[in-house]
Short mmCIF file of C-alpha atoms in Angstrom, two decimals:
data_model
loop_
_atom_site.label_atom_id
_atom_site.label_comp_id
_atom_site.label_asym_id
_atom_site.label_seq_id
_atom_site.Cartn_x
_atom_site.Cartn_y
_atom_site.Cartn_z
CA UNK S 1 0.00 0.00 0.00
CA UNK S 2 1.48 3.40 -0.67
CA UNK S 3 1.15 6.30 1.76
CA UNK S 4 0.56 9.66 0.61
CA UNK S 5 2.05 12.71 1.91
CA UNK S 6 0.61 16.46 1.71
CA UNK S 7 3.28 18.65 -0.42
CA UNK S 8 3.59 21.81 1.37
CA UNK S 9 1.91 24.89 0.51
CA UNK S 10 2.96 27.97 -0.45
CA UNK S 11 1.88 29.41 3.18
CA UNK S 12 4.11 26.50 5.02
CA UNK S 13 7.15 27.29 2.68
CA UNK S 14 7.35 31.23 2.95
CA UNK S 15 6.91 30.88 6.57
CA UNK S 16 8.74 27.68 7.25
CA UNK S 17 5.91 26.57 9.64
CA UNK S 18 2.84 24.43 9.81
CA UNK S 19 -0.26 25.93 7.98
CA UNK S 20 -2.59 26.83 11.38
CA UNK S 21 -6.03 25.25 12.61
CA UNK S 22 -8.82 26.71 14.06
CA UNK S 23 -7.98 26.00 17.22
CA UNK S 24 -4.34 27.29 16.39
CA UNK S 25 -6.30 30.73 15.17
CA UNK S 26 -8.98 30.88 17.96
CA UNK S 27 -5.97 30.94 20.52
CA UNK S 28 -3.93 33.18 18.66
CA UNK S 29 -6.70 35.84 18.27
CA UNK S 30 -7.89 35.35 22.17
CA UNK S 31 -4.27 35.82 23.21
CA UNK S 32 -3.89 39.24 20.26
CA UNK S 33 -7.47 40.73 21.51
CA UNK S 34 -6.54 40.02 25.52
CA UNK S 35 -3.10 41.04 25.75
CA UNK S 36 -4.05 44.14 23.32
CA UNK S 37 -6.71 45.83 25.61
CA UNK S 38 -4.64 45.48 28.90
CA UNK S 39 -1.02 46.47 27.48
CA UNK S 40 -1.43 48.02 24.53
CA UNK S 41 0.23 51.50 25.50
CA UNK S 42 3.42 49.30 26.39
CA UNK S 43 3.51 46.80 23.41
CA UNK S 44 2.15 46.21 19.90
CA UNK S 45 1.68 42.54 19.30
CA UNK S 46 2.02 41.68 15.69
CA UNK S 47 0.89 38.83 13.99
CA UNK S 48 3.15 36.71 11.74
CA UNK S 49 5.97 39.39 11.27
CA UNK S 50 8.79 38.03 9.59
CA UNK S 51 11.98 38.96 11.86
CA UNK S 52 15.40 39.20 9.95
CA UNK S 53 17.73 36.20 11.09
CA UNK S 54 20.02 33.74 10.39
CA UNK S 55 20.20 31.70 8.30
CA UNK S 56 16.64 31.89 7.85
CA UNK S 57 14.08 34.48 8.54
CA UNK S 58 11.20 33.14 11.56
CA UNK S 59 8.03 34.44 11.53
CA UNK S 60 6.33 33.67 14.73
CA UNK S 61 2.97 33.70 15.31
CA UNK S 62 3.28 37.10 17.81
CA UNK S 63 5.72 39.03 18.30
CA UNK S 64 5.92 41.34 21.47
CA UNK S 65 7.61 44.87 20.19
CA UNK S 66 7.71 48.16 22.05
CA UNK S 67 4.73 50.08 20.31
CA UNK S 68 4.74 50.35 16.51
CA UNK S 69 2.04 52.96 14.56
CA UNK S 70 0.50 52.44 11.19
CA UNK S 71 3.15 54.33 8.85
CA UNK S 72 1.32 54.50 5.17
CA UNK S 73 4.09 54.37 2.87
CA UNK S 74 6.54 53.82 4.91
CA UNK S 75 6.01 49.31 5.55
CA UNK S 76 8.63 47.30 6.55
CA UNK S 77 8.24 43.44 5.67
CA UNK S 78 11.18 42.51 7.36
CA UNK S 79 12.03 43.32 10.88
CA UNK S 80 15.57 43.63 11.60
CA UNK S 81 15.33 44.29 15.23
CA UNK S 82 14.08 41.66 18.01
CA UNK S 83 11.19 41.55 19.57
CA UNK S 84 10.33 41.69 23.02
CA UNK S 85 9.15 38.45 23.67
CA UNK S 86 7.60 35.84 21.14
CA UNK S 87 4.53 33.94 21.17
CA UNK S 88 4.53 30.26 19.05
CA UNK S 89 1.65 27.82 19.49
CA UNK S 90 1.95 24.76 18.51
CA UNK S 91 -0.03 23.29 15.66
CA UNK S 92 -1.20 20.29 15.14
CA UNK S 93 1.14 19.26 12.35
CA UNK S 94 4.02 20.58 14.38
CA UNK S 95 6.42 19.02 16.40
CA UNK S 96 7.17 20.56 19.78
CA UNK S 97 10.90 19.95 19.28
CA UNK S 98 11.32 22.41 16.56
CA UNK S 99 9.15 25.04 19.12
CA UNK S 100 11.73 24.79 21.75
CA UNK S 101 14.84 25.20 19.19
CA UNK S 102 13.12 27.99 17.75
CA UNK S 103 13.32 29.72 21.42
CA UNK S 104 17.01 29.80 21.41
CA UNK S 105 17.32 31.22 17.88
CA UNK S 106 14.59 34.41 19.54
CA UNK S 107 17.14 34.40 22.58
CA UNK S 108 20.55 34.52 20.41
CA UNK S 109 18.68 38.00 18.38
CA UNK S 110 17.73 39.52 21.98
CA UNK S 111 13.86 38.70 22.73
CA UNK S 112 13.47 38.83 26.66
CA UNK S 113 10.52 36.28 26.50
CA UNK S 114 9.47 32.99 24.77
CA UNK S 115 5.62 31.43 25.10
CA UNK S 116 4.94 28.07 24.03
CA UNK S 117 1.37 27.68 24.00
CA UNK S 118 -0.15 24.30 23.85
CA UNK S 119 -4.14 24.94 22.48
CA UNK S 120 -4.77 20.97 23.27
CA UNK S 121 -3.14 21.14 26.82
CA UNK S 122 -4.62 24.76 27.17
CA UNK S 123 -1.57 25.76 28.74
CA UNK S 124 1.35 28.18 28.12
CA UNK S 125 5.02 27.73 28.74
CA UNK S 126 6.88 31.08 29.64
CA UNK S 127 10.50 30.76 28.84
CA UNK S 128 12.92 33.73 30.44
CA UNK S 129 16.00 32.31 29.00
CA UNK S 130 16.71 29.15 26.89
CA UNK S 131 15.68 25.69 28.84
CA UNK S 132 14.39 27.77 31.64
CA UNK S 133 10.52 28.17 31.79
CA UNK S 134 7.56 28.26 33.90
CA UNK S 135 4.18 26.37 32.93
CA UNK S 136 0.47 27.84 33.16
CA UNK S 137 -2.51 26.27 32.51
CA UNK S 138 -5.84 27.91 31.64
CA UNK S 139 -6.42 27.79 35.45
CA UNK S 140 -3.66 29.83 36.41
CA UNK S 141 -2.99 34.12 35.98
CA UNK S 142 0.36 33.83 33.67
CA UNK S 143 2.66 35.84 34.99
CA UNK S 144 5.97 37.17 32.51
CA UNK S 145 8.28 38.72 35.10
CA UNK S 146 10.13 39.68 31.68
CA UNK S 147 7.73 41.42 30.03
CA UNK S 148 5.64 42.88 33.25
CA UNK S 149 2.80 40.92 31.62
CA UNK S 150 -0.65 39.36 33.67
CA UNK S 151 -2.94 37.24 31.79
CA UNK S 152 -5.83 35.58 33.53
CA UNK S 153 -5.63 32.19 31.00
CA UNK S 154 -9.02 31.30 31.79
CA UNK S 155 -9.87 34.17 29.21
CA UNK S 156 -7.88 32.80 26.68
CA UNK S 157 -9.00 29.22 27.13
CA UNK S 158 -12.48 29.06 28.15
CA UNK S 159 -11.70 28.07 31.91
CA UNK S 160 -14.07 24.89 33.11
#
């Protein structure tokens, strides 16, 4: 019997991730639309920015920058400075192995901050420096020391 296997898409290639799922995109936009209307005087969090780095560009699904403003005809689609922190959740095509290497490469440009968020687990890993992290489930009030960031996870992740 032969197997078959999916050829990447376009999406996966330019971004050298997994394409999303819903649950991937509910999370993502919860954790955008939370995080927005408590800090959004301190940070702009921007969705699947491609950040300059080597030897390949990352786009992550949100990156944490000091706060940016709409500039019409002046767009950057390439950011050569680090963000702040970094947000990845893990898709279900995804292995979580690649998720963790991909928080040292962040560290090495200069992010303060690394999430791993697990939509199946409904928990978060907060990582303050490579192999170093804390874990929060959607019972618990993350807390980013880093970042000076509260987030009640029960918002994000529907709670009970």
């Amino acid at each position: 019997m032969e197997t078959m296997t999916l050829a990447e898409s376009p999406y996966e290639i330019e971004r050298n991730k997994p394409m999303p799922s819903l649950n991937h995109s509910i999370v993502q936009s919860d954790l955008i639309f939370y995080l927005k209307s408590k800090y959004r005087k301190l940070y702009s969090f921007l969705s699947e920015i491609r950040i300059a780095m080597k030897p390949n560009d990352l786009v992550p699904d949100i990156g944490i920058y000091p706060p940016k403003k709409l500039q019409p005809g002046r767009d950057e689609i390439r950011m050569e400075d680090a963000p702040l922190g970094v947000i990845e959740i893990l898709s279900p095509t995804q292995d979580l192995t690649s998720l963790i290497s991909k928080s040292y490469q962040y560290f090495q440009k200069g992010a303060k901050s690394y999430w791993l968020v697990l939509p199946d687990l409904r928990s978060i890993y907060v990582f303050n420096e490579p192999g170093e992290y804390e874990n929060f489930t959607y019972r618990d009030v993350l807390r980013d020391e880093k970042l000076g960031i509260e987030l009640d996870l029960s918002e994000v992740f529907g709670g009970d």
